[in-house]
Amino acid sequence: MRLAKIGALFGAALFGAGIAAPVLAQPAADTVAAIRQRGQLTCTVSPSTVGFSLPDSQGVWRGIDVDYCRAVAAALLGDPNKIRIVPSSTQQRFTMLQSGEVDMIVRTTTWTLAREASLGLLFAGINVYDGQGFMVHRDSGVTSARQLDGATVCVQPGTTTELNLADYFRANNLRYTPVVIENVEEVRSAFINRRCDVYTNDSSSLASFAASQGANANRYLLLPEIISKEPLGPAVRKGDARFFDIVRWTHFALLTAEEFGITQANIDSFATSTNPDIQRFMGRTGDLGRMLGLENDWAVRVIKAVGNYGEVWERNMTPIGFPRGVNNLWTRGGLQYAPPIR
């Protein structure tokens, strides 16, 4: 086993145990060359989170995280379908990236200091501003997290969710019994079958779970308390600035297109725009694509592949009932903001 892989597995094991692993020296990498040589971008995603990543009835992966994989493939390879989706558990995802099994994580993964400093990762942006919440059975009569003293709580191990849960109950002098289950489908099944009183996860994941229950969705209640900041987004390995830049600016291209009013359907009509910012975005001036090691029309390819950020949101998050809220553009009172593409 290569030294880099040993280090990756060691670091992930320590992190899963809540211990900060030392930062190991990162070997020089050329992820872009490797992707181009194989002709395919490899992403790891959640195996079954509606709105984020889930195969449809034809086996095609759908969701906001999958769309980010497609967007990067469009920028880098000119084809959003040149991707390989690899589902992973919460504990597998980091070692899969560290070992080189996948090129990027886009898996409802929270950006934290420990994950960047100890696991050799870099987060390239925030595709969903989220926060941890609690879901209960509606017939329990519970309407606030402050009423959960003595509750049993279903939670996945090796996650920020598990740590936040402990912090919240300790800070509020509440008792609880964790029911720790790694597989997300088993967690949900345990909650449905009342092996636990409460299911805790990112509020978007809880909304995804409720949406997946169809006519039974009204049996469950999302409590009003949000107990943490959970900025979710794509992560890549440290040591490869070129690939990091491509992933990060792909995210910014999605936001910029929405700000300009550029959509998947109307983007060709902007080819003759005299607006200097739009000319640069469309690749007509500035030579900005070549600065990233891409074609100058890379952003056009991204929007033609998946649409702008608002379209990605409407396609994936709105159907599960997750409000856009702080994920609106900054011009609409939200937090999503892109630096100038110039």
mmCIF file with all atom_site columns, C-alpha atoms in Angstrom, residues 164-335:
data_model
loop_
_atom_site.group_PDB
_atom_site.id
_atom_site.type_symbol
_atom_site.label_atom_id
_atom_site.label_alt_id
_atom_site.label_comp_id
_atom_site.label_asym_id
_atom_site.label_entity_id
_atom_site.label_seq_id
_atom_site.pdbx_PDB_ins_code
_atom_site.Cartn_x
_atom_site.Cartn_y
_atom_site.Cartn_z
_atom_site.occupancy
_atom_site.B_iso_or_equiv
_atom_site.pdbx_formal_charge
_atom_site.auth_seq_id
_atom_site.auth_comp_id
_atom_site.auth_asym_id
_atom_site.auth_atom_id
_atom_site.pdbx_PDB_model_num
ATOM 1   C CA . ASN A 1 164 ? -23.473 18.912 17.280  1.00 0.00 ? 164 ASN A CA 1
ATOM 2   C CA . LEU A 1 165 ? -26.073 16.660 18.895  1.00 0.00 ? 165 LEU A CA 1
ATOM 3   C CA . ALA A 1 166 ? -23.855 16.068 21.920  1.00 0.00 ? 166 ALA A CA 1
ATOM 4   C CA . ASP A 1 167 ? -23.025 19.789 22.194  1.00 0.00 ? 167 ASP A CA 1
ATOM 5   C CA . TYR A 1 168 ? -26.666 20.876 22.006  1.00 0.00 ? 168 TYR A CA 1
ATOM 6   C CA . PHE A 1 169 ? -27.940 18.487 24.667  1.00 0.00 ? 169 PHE A CA 1
ATOM 7   C CA . ARG A 1 170 ? -25.007 19.266 26.957  1.00 0.00 ? 170 ARG A CA 1
ATOM 8   C CA . ALA A 1 171 ? -25.420 23.032 26.564  1.00 0.00 ? 171 ALA A CA 1
ATOM 9   C CA . ASN A 1 172 ? -29.144 22.804 27.343  1.00 0.00 ? 172 ASN A CA 1
ATOM 10  C CA . ASN A 1 173 ? -28.747 20.329 30.231  1.00 0.00 ? 173 ASN A CA 1
ATOM 11  C CA . LEU A 1 174 ? -30.828 17.698 28.456  1.00 0.00 ? 174 LEU A CA 1
ATOM 12  C CA . ARG A 1 175 ? -30.357 13.926 28.529  1.00 0.00 ? 175 ARG A CA 1
ATOM 13  C CA . TYR A 1 176 ? -30.545 11.691 25.461  1.00 0.00 ? 176 TYR A CA 1
ATOM 14  C CA . THR A 1 177 ? -29.665 8.199  24.261  1.00 0.00 ? 177 THR A CA 1
ATOM 15  C CA . PRO A 1 178 ? -28.020 8.031  20.832  1.00 0.00 ? 178 PRO A CA 1
ATOM 16  C CA . VAL A 1 179 ? -29.033 5.280  18.407  1.00 0.00 ? 179 VAL A CA 1
ATOM 17  C CA . VAL A 1 180 ? -25.950 5.254  16.169  1.00 0.00 ? 180 VAL A CA 1
ATOM 18  C CA . ILE A 1 181 ? -26.422 3.706  12.712  1.00 0.00 ? 181 ILE A CA 1
ATOM 19  C CA . GLU A 1 182 ? -24.048 4.241  9.776   1.00 0.00 ? 182 GLU A CA 1
ATOM 20  C CA . ASN A 1 183 ? -26.299 3.512  6.780   1.00 0.00 ? 183 ASN A CA 1
ATOM 21  C CA . VAL A 1 184 ? -28.694 6.389  6.148   1.00 0.00 ? 184 VAL A CA 1
ATOM 22  C CA . GLU A 1 185 ? -31.495 4.115  4.923   1.00 0.00 ? 185 GLU A CA 1
ATOM 23  C CA . GLU A 1 186 ? -31.233 2.093  8.119   1.00 0.00 ? 186 GLU A CA 1
ATOM 24  C CA . VAL A 1 187 ? -31.321 5.305  10.164  1.00 0.00 ? 187 VAL A CA 1
ATOM 25  C CA . ARG A 1 188 ? -34.535 6.355  8.449   1.00 0.00 ? 188 ARG A CA 1
ATOM 26  C CA . SER A 1 189 ? -36.051 2.898  8.830   1.00 0.00 ? 189 SER A CA 1
ATOM 27  C CA . ALA A 1 190 ? -35.235 2.928  12.547  1.00 0.00 ? 190 ALA A CA 1
ATOM 28  C CA . PHE A 1 191 ? -36.972 6.285  12.938  1.00 0.00 ? 191 PHE A CA 1
ATOM 29  C CA . ILE A 1 192 ? -40.025 5.221  10.928  1.00 0.00 ? 192 ILE A CA 1
ATOM 30  C CA . ASN A 1 193 ? -40.320 2.075  13.072  1.00 0.00 ? 193 ASN A CA 1
ATOM 31  C CA . ARG A 1 194 ? -39.909 4.128  16.281  1.00 0.00 ? 194 ARG A CA 1
ATOM 32  C CA . ARG A 1 195 ? -36.639 2.611  17.419  1.00 0.00 ? 195 ARG A CA 1
ATOM 33  C CA . CYS A 1 196 ? -35.832 6.237  18.219  1.00 0.00 ? 196 CYS A CA 1
ATOM 34  C CA . ASP A 1 197 ? -37.952 9.243  19.126  1.00 0.00 ? 197 ASP A CA 1
ATOM 35  C CA . VAL A 1 198 ? -35.962 11.724 17.068  1.00 0.00 ? 198 VAL A CA 1
ATOM 36  C CA . TYR A 1 199 ? -34.068 11.789 13.774  1.00 0.00 ? 199 TYR A CA 1
ATOM 37  C CA . THR A 1 200 ? -31.359 14.458 13.537  1.00 0.00 ? 200 THR A CA 1
ATOM 38  C CA . ASN A 1 201 ? -29.518 15.541 10.415  1.00 0.00 ? 201 ASN A CA 1
ATOM 39  C CA . ASP A 1 202 ? -29.048 18.612 8.233   1.00 0.00 ? 202 ASP A CA 1
ATOM 40  C CA . SER A 1 203 ? -32.458 20.220 7.793   1.00 0.00 ? 203 SER A CA 1
ATOM 41  C CA . SER A 1 204 ? -32.215 19.719 4.017   1.00 0.00 ? 204 SER A CA 1
ATOM 42  C CA . SER A 1 205 ? -31.691 15.977 4.548   1.00 0.00 ? 205 SER A CA 1
ATOM 43  C CA . LEU A 1 206 ? -34.668 15.857 6.904   1.00 0.00 ? 206 LEU A CA 1
ATOM 44  C CA . ALA A 1 207 ? -36.784 17.615 4.271   1.00 0.00 ? 207 ALA A CA 1
ATOM 45  C CA . SER A 1 208 ? -35.463 15.108 1.721   1.00 0.00 ? 208 SER A CA 1
ATOM 46  C CA . PHE A 1 209 ? -36.477 12.225 3.980   1.00 0.00 ? 209 PHE A CA 1
ATOM 47  C CA . ALA A 1 210 ? -39.998 13.595 4.488   1.00 0.00 ? 210 ALA A CA 1
ATOM 48  C CA . ALA A 1 211 ? -40.410 14.159 0.738   1.00 0.00 ? 211 ALA A CA 1
ATOM 49  C CA . SER A 1 212 ? -39.418 10.542 0.087   1.00 0.00 ? 212 SER A CA 1
ATOM 50  C CA . GLN A 1 213 ? -42.330 9.352  2.253   1.00 0.00 ? 213 GLN A CA 1
ATOM 51  C CA . GLY A 1 214 ? -44.980 10.613 -0.148  1.00 0.00 ? 214 GLY A CA 1
ATOM 52  C CA . ALA A 1 215 ? -48.438 10.462 1.376   1.00 0.00 ? 215 ALA A CA 1
ATOM 53  C CA . ASN A 1 216 ? -46.929 9.652  4.778   1.00 0.00 ? 216 ASN A CA 1
ATOM 54  C CA . ALA A 1 217 ? -44.859 12.848 4.938   1.00 0.00 ? 217 ALA A CA 1
ATOM 55  C CA . ASN A 1 218 ? -47.381 14.524 7.246   1.00 0.00 ? 218 ASN A CA 1
ATOM 56  C CA . ARG A 1 219 ? -46.625 11.942 9.928   1.00 0.00 ? 219 ARG A CA 1
ATOM 57  C CA . TYR A 1 220 ? -43.383 13.751 10.681  1.00 0.00 ? 220 TYR A CA 1
ATOM 58  C CA . LEU A 1 221 ? -42.645 17.200 12.046  1.00 0.00 ? 221 LEU A CA 1
ATOM 59  C CA . LEU A 1 222 ? -39.451 19.227 11.581  1.00 0.00 ? 222 LEU A CA 1
ATOM 60  C CA . LEU A 1 223 ? -38.866 21.141 14.813  1.00 0.00 ? 223 LEU A CA 1
ATOM 61  C CA . PRO A 1 224 ? -38.134 24.890 14.541  1.00 0.00 ? 224 PRO A CA 1
ATOM 62  C CA . GLU A 1 225 ? -34.691 24.839 16.171  1.00 0.00 ? 225 GLU A CA 1
ATOM 63  C CA . ILE A 1 226 ? -31.604 24.948 13.930  1.00 0.00 ? 226 ILE A CA 1
ATOM 64  C CA . ILE A 1 227 ? -28.613 24.108 16.134  1.00 0.00 ? 227 ILE A CA 1
ATOM 65  C CA . SER A 1 228 ? -25.603 24.549 13.858  1.00 0.00 ? 228 SER A CA 1
ATOM 66  C CA . LYS A 1 229 ? -24.101 26.015 10.722  1.00 0.00 ? 229 LYS A CA 1
ATOM 67  C CA . GLU A 1 230 ? -23.718 23.355 8.027   1.00 0.00 ? 230 GLU A CA 1
ATOM 68  C CA . PRO A 1 231 ? -22.163 24.871 4.889   1.00 0.00 ? 231 PRO A CA 1
ATOM 69  C CA . LEU A 1 232 ? -22.249 22.040 2.346   1.00 0.00 ? 232 LEU A CA 1
ATOM 70  C CA . GLY A 1 233 ? -20.125 21.940 -0.757  1.00 0.00 ? 233 GLY A CA 1
ATOM 71  C CA . PRO A 1 234 ? -17.632 20.185 -3.029  1.00 0.00 ? 234 PRO A CA 1
ATOM 72  C CA . ALA A 1 235 ? -14.225 19.185 -1.702  1.00 0.00 ? 235 ALA A CA 1
ATOM 73  C CA . VAL A 1 236 ? -11.023 18.220 -3.508  1.00 0.00 ? 236 VAL A CA 1
ATOM 74  C CA . ARG A 1 237 ? -7.560  17.094 -2.438  1.00 0.00 ? 237 ARG A CA 1
ATOM 75  C CA . LYS A 1 238 ? -4.994  19.633 -1.306  1.00 0.00 ? 238 LYS A CA 1
ATOM 76  C CA . GLY A 1 239 ? -1.924  19.971 -3.463  1.00 0.00 ? 239 GLY A CA 1
ATOM 77  C CA . ASP A 1 240 ? -3.620  20.554 -6.817  1.00 0.00 ? 240 ASP A CA 1
ATOM 78  C CA . ALA A 1 241 ? -4.460  24.219 -7.186  1.00 0.00 ? 241 ALA A CA 1
ATOM 79  C CA . ARG A 1 242 ? -5.471  23.953 -10.845 1.00 0.00 ? 242 ARG A CA 1
ATOM 80  C CA . PHE A 1 243 ? -8.277  21.465 -10.242 1.00 0.00 ? 243 PHE A CA 1
ATOM 81  C CA . PHE A 1 244 ? -9.368  23.355 -7.123  1.00 0.00 ? 244 PHE A CA 1
ATOM 82  C CA . ASP A 1 245 ? -9.654  26.560 -9.189  1.00 0.00 ? 245 ASP A CA 1
ATOM 83  C CA . ILE A 1 246 ? -11.777 24.826 -11.838 1.00 0.00 ? 246 ILE A CA 1
ATOM 84  C CA . VAL A 1 247 ? -14.224 23.418 -9.275  1.00 0.00 ? 247 VAL A CA 1
ATOM 85  C CA . ARG A 1 248 ? -14.451 26.713 -7.395  1.00 0.00 ? 248 ARG A CA 1
ATOM 86  C CA . TRP A 1 249 ? -14.995 28.870 -10.484 1.00 0.00 ? 249 TRP A CA 1
ATOM 87  C CA . THR A 1 250 ? -17.556 26.427 -11.856 1.00 0.00 ? 250 THR A CA 1
ATOM 88  C CA . HIS A 1 251 ? -19.593 27.162 -8.712  1.00 0.00 ? 251 HIS A CA 1
ATOM 89  C CA . PHE A 1 252 ? -19.106 30.888 -9.252  1.00 0.00 ? 252 PHE A CA 1
ATOM 90  C CA . ALA A 1 253 ? -20.159 30.561 -12.897 1.00 0.00 ? 253 ALA A CA 1
ATOM 91  C CA . LEU A 1 254 ? -23.502 29.078 -11.810 1.00 0.00 ? 254 LEU A CA 1
ATOM 92  C CA . LEU A 1 255 ? -24.096 32.032 -9.484  1.00 0.00 ? 255 LEU A CA 1
ATOM 93  C CA . THR A 1 256 ? -22.925 34.637 -12.006 1.00 0.00 ? 256 THR A CA 1
ATOM 94  C CA . ALA A 1 257 ? -25.212 33.286 -14.715 1.00 0.00 ? 257 ALA A CA 1
ATOM 95  C CA . GLU A 1 258 ? -28.227 33.609 -12.432 1.00 0.00 ? 258 GLU A CA 1
ATOM 96  C CA . GLU A 1 259 ? -27.197 37.156 -11.537 1.00 0.00 ? 259 GLU A CA 1
ATOM 97  C CA . PHE A 1 260 ? -26.996 38.064 -15.248 1.00 0.00 ? 260 PHE A CA 1
ATOM 98  C CA . GLY A 1 261 ? -30.315 36.357 -16.025 1.00 0.00 ? 261 GLY A CA 1
ATOM 99  C CA . ILE A 1 262 ? -28.543 33.803 -18.214 1.00 0.00 ? 262 ILE A CA 1
ATOM 100 C CA . THR A 1 263 ? -30.352 30.455 -18.324 1.00 0.00 ? 263 THR A CA 1
ATOM 101 C CA . GLN A 1 264 ? -29.918 27.107 -20.014 1.00 0.00 ? 264 GLN A CA 1
ATOM 102 C CA . ALA A 1 265 ? -32.602 28.120 -22.538 1.00 0.00 ? 265 ALA A CA 1
ATOM 103 C CA . ASN A 1 266 ? -31.540 31.676 -23.365 1.00 0.00 ? 266 ASN A CA 1
ATOM 104 C CA . ILE A 1 267 ? -27.742 31.579 -23.127 1.00 0.00 ? 267 ILE A CA 1
ATOM 105 C CA . ASP A 1 268 ? -27.195 31.682 -26.902 1.00 0.00 ? 268 ASP A CA 1
ATOM 106 C CA . SER A 1 269 ? -29.021 35.019 -27.058 1.00 0.00 ? 269 SER A CA 1
ATOM 107 C CA . PHE A 1 270 ? -26.252 36.583 -24.943 1.00 0.00 ? 270 PHE A CA 1
ATOM 108 C CA . ALA A 1 271 ? -23.558 35.811 -27.548 1.00 0.00 ? 271 ALA A CA 1
ATOM 109 C CA . THR A 1 272 ? -23.922 39.267 -29.077 1.00 0.00 ? 272 THR A CA 1
ATOM 110 C CA . SER A 1 273 ? -24.252 41.188 -25.797 1.00 0.00 ? 273 SER A CA 1
ATOM 111 C CA . THR A 1 274 ? -22.160 44.360 -25.601 1.00 0.00 ? 274 THR A CA 1
ATOM 112 C CA . ASN A 1 275 ? -21.999 44.208 -21.794 1.00 0.00 ? 275 ASN A CA 1
ATOM 113 C CA . PRO A 1 276 ? -18.260 43.754 -21.005 1.00 0.00 ? 276 PRO A CA 1
ATOM 114 C CA . ASP A 1 277 ? -18.973 41.457 -18.019 1.00 0.00 ? 277 ASP A CA 1
ATOM 115 C CA . ILE A 1 278 ? -21.171 39.211 -20.138 1.00 0.00 ? 278 ILE A CA 1
ATOM 116 C CA . GLN A 1 279 ? -18.643 39.207 -22.982 1.00 0.00 ? 279 GLN A CA 1
ATOM 117 C CA . ARG A 1 280 ? -16.034 37.887 -20.535 1.00 0.00 ? 280 ARG A CA 1
ATOM 118 C CA . PHE A 1 281 ? -18.492 35.330 -19.127 1.00 0.00 ? 281 PHE A CA 1
ATOM 119 C CA . MET A 1 282 ? -19.317 34.072 -22.610 1.00 0.00 ? 282 MET A CA 1
ATOM 120 C CA . GLY A 1 283 ? -15.608 33.737 -23.437 1.00 0.00 ? 283 GLY A CA 1
ATOM 121 C CA . ARG A 1 284 ? -15.662 36.358 -26.192 1.00 0.00 ? 284 ARG A CA 1
ATOM 122 C CA . THR A 1 285 ? -13.023 38.560 -24.481 1.00 0.00 ? 285 THR A CA 1
ATOM 123 C CA . GLY A 1 286 ? -10.492 38.278 -21.703 1.00 0.00 ? 286 GLY A CA 1
ATOM 124 C CA . ASP A 1 287 ? -8.944  34.859 -22.410 1.00 0.00 ? 287 ASP A CA 1
ATOM 125 C CA . LEU A 1 288 ? -10.103 33.852 -18.916 1.00 0.00 ? 288 LEU A CA 1
ATOM 126 C CA . GLY A 1 289 ? -10.762 30.213 -19.742 1.00 0.00 ? 289 GLY A CA 1
ATOM 127 C CA . ARG A 1 290 ? -7.169  29.686 -20.776 1.00 0.00 ? 290 ARG A CA 1
ATOM 128 C CA . MET A 1 291 ? -6.070  31.096 -17.423 1.00 0.00 ? 291 MET A CA 1
ATOM 129 C CA . LEU A 1 292 ? -7.866  28.116 -15.853 1.00 0.00 ? 292 LEU A CA 1
ATOM 130 C CA . GLY A 1 293 ? -6.482  25.678 -18.415 1.00 0.00 ? 293 GLY A CA 1
ATOM 131 C CA . LEU A 1 294 ? -9.898  25.448 -20.103 1.00 0.00 ? 294 LEU A CA 1
ATOM 132 C CA . GLU A 1 295 ? -11.542 26.621 -23.299 1.00 0.00 ? 295 GLU A CA 1
ATOM 133 C CA . ASN A 1 296 ? -12.649 30.250 -23.169 1.00 0.00 ? 296 ASN A CA 1
ATOM 134 C CA . ASP A 1 297 ? -16.312 29.242 -23.458 1.00 0.00 ? 297 ASP A CA 1
ATOM 135 C CA . TRP A 1 298 ? -16.085 26.965 -20.388 1.00 0.00 ? 298 TRP A CA 1
ATOM 136 C CA . ALA A 1 299 ? -18.819 28.878 -18.529 1.00 0.00 ? 299 ALA A CA 1
ATOM 137 C CA . VAL A 1 300 ? -21.154 28.597 -21.513 1.00 0.00 ? 300 VAL A CA 1
ATOM 138 C CA . ARG A 1 301 ? -20.647 24.834 -21.460 1.00 0.00 ? 301 ARG A CA 1
ATOM 139 C CA . VAL A 1 302 ? -21.496 24.745 -17.757 1.00 0.00 ? 302 VAL A CA 1
ATOM 140 C CA . ILE A 1 303 ? -24.787 26.624 -18.160 1.00 0.00 ? 303 ILE A CA 1
ATOM 141 C CA . LYS A 1 304 ? -25.809 24.666 -21.238 1.00 0.00 ? 304 LYS A CA 1
ATOM 142 C CA . ALA A 1 305 ? -25.211 21.489 -19.247 1.00 0.00 ? 305 ALA A CA 1
ATOM 143 C CA . VAL A 1 306 ? -27.104 22.228 -16.012 1.00 0.00 ? 306 VAL A CA 1
ATOM 144 C CA . GLY A 1 307 ? -28.506 25.771 -16.119 1.00 0.00 ? 307 GLY A CA 1
ATOM 145 C CA . ASN A 1 308 ? -27.690 28.510 -13.630 1.00 0.00 ? 308 ASN A CA 1
ATOM 146 C CA . TYR A 1 309 ? -27.661 28.088 -9.840  1.00 0.00 ? 309 TYR A CA 1
ATOM 147 C CA . GLY A 1 310 ? -31.323 29.058 -9.522  1.00 0.00 ? 310 GLY A CA 1
ATOM 148 C CA . GLU A 1 311 ? -32.306 26.475 -12.117 1.00 0.00 ? 311 GLU A CA 1
ATOM 149 C CA . VAL A 1 312 ? -30.263 23.808 -10.348 1.00 0.00 ? 312 VAL A CA 1
ATOM 150 C CA . TRP A 1 313 ? -32.006 24.727 -7.080  1.00 0.00 ? 313 TRP A CA 1
ATOM 151 C CA . GLU A 1 314 ? -35.506 24.732 -8.570  1.00 0.00 ? 314 GLU A CA 1
ATOM 152 C CA . ARG A 1 315 ? -34.946 21.376 -10.216 1.00 0.00 ? 315 ARG A CA 1
ATOM 153 C CA . ASN A 1 316 ? -33.637 19.631 -7.118  1.00 0.00 ? 316 ASN A CA 1
ATOM 154 C CA . MET A 1 317 ? -34.348 21.430 -3.841  1.00 0.00 ? 317 MET A CA 1
ATOM 155 C CA . THR A 1 318 ? -37.710 23.106 -4.373  1.00 0.00 ? 318 THR A CA 1
ATOM 156 C CA . PRO A 1 319 ? -39.519 19.772 -4.985  1.00 0.00 ? 319 PRO A CA 1
ATOM 157 C CA . ILE A 1 320 ? -38.459 18.482 -1.542  1.00 0.00 ? 320 ILE A CA 1
ATOM 158 C CA . GLY A 1 321 ? -39.895 21.580 0.131   1.00 0.00 ? 321 GLY A CA 1
ATOM 159 C CA . PHE A 1 322 ? -36.560 23.086 1.190   1.00 0.00 ? 322 PHE A CA 1
ATOM 160 C CA . PRO A 1 323 ? -36.915 26.897 0.975   1.00 0.00 ? 323 PRO A CA 1
ATOM 161 C CA . ARG A 1 324 ? -34.193 28.831 -0.818  1.00 0.00 ? 324 ARG A CA 1
ATOM 162 C CA . GLY A 1 325 ? -33.865 31.355 2.033   1.00 0.00 ? 325 GLY A CA 1
ATOM 163 C CA . VAL A 1 326 ? -30.217 32.222 2.670   1.00 0.00 ? 326 VAL A CA 1
ATOM 164 C CA . ASN A 1 327 ? -29.278 30.343 -0.498  1.00 0.00 ? 327 ASN A CA 1
ATOM 165 C CA . ASN A 1 328 ? -30.689 33.198 -2.546  1.00 0.00 ? 328 ASN A CA 1
ATOM 166 C CA . LEU A 1 329 ? -28.285 35.489 -4.384  1.00 0.00 ? 329 LEU A CA 1
ATOM 167 C CA . TRP A 1 330 ? -26.887 38.385 -2.376  1.00 0.00 ? 330 TRP A CA 1
ATOM 168 C CA . THR A 1 331 ? -28.990 40.734 -4.525  1.00 0.00 ? 331 THR A CA 1
ATOM 169 C CA . ARG A 1 332 ? -32.104 39.067 -3.068  1.00 0.00 ? 332 ARG A CA 1
ATOM 170 C CA . GLY A 1 333 ? -31.025 39.064 0.560   1.00 0.00 ? 333 GLY A CA 1
ATOM 171 C CA . GLY A 1 334 ? -29.190 35.730 0.486   1.00 0.00 ? 334 GLY A CA 1
ATOM 172 C CA . LEU A 1 335 ? -25.596 34.627 1.055   1.00 0.00 ? 335 LEU A CA 1
#
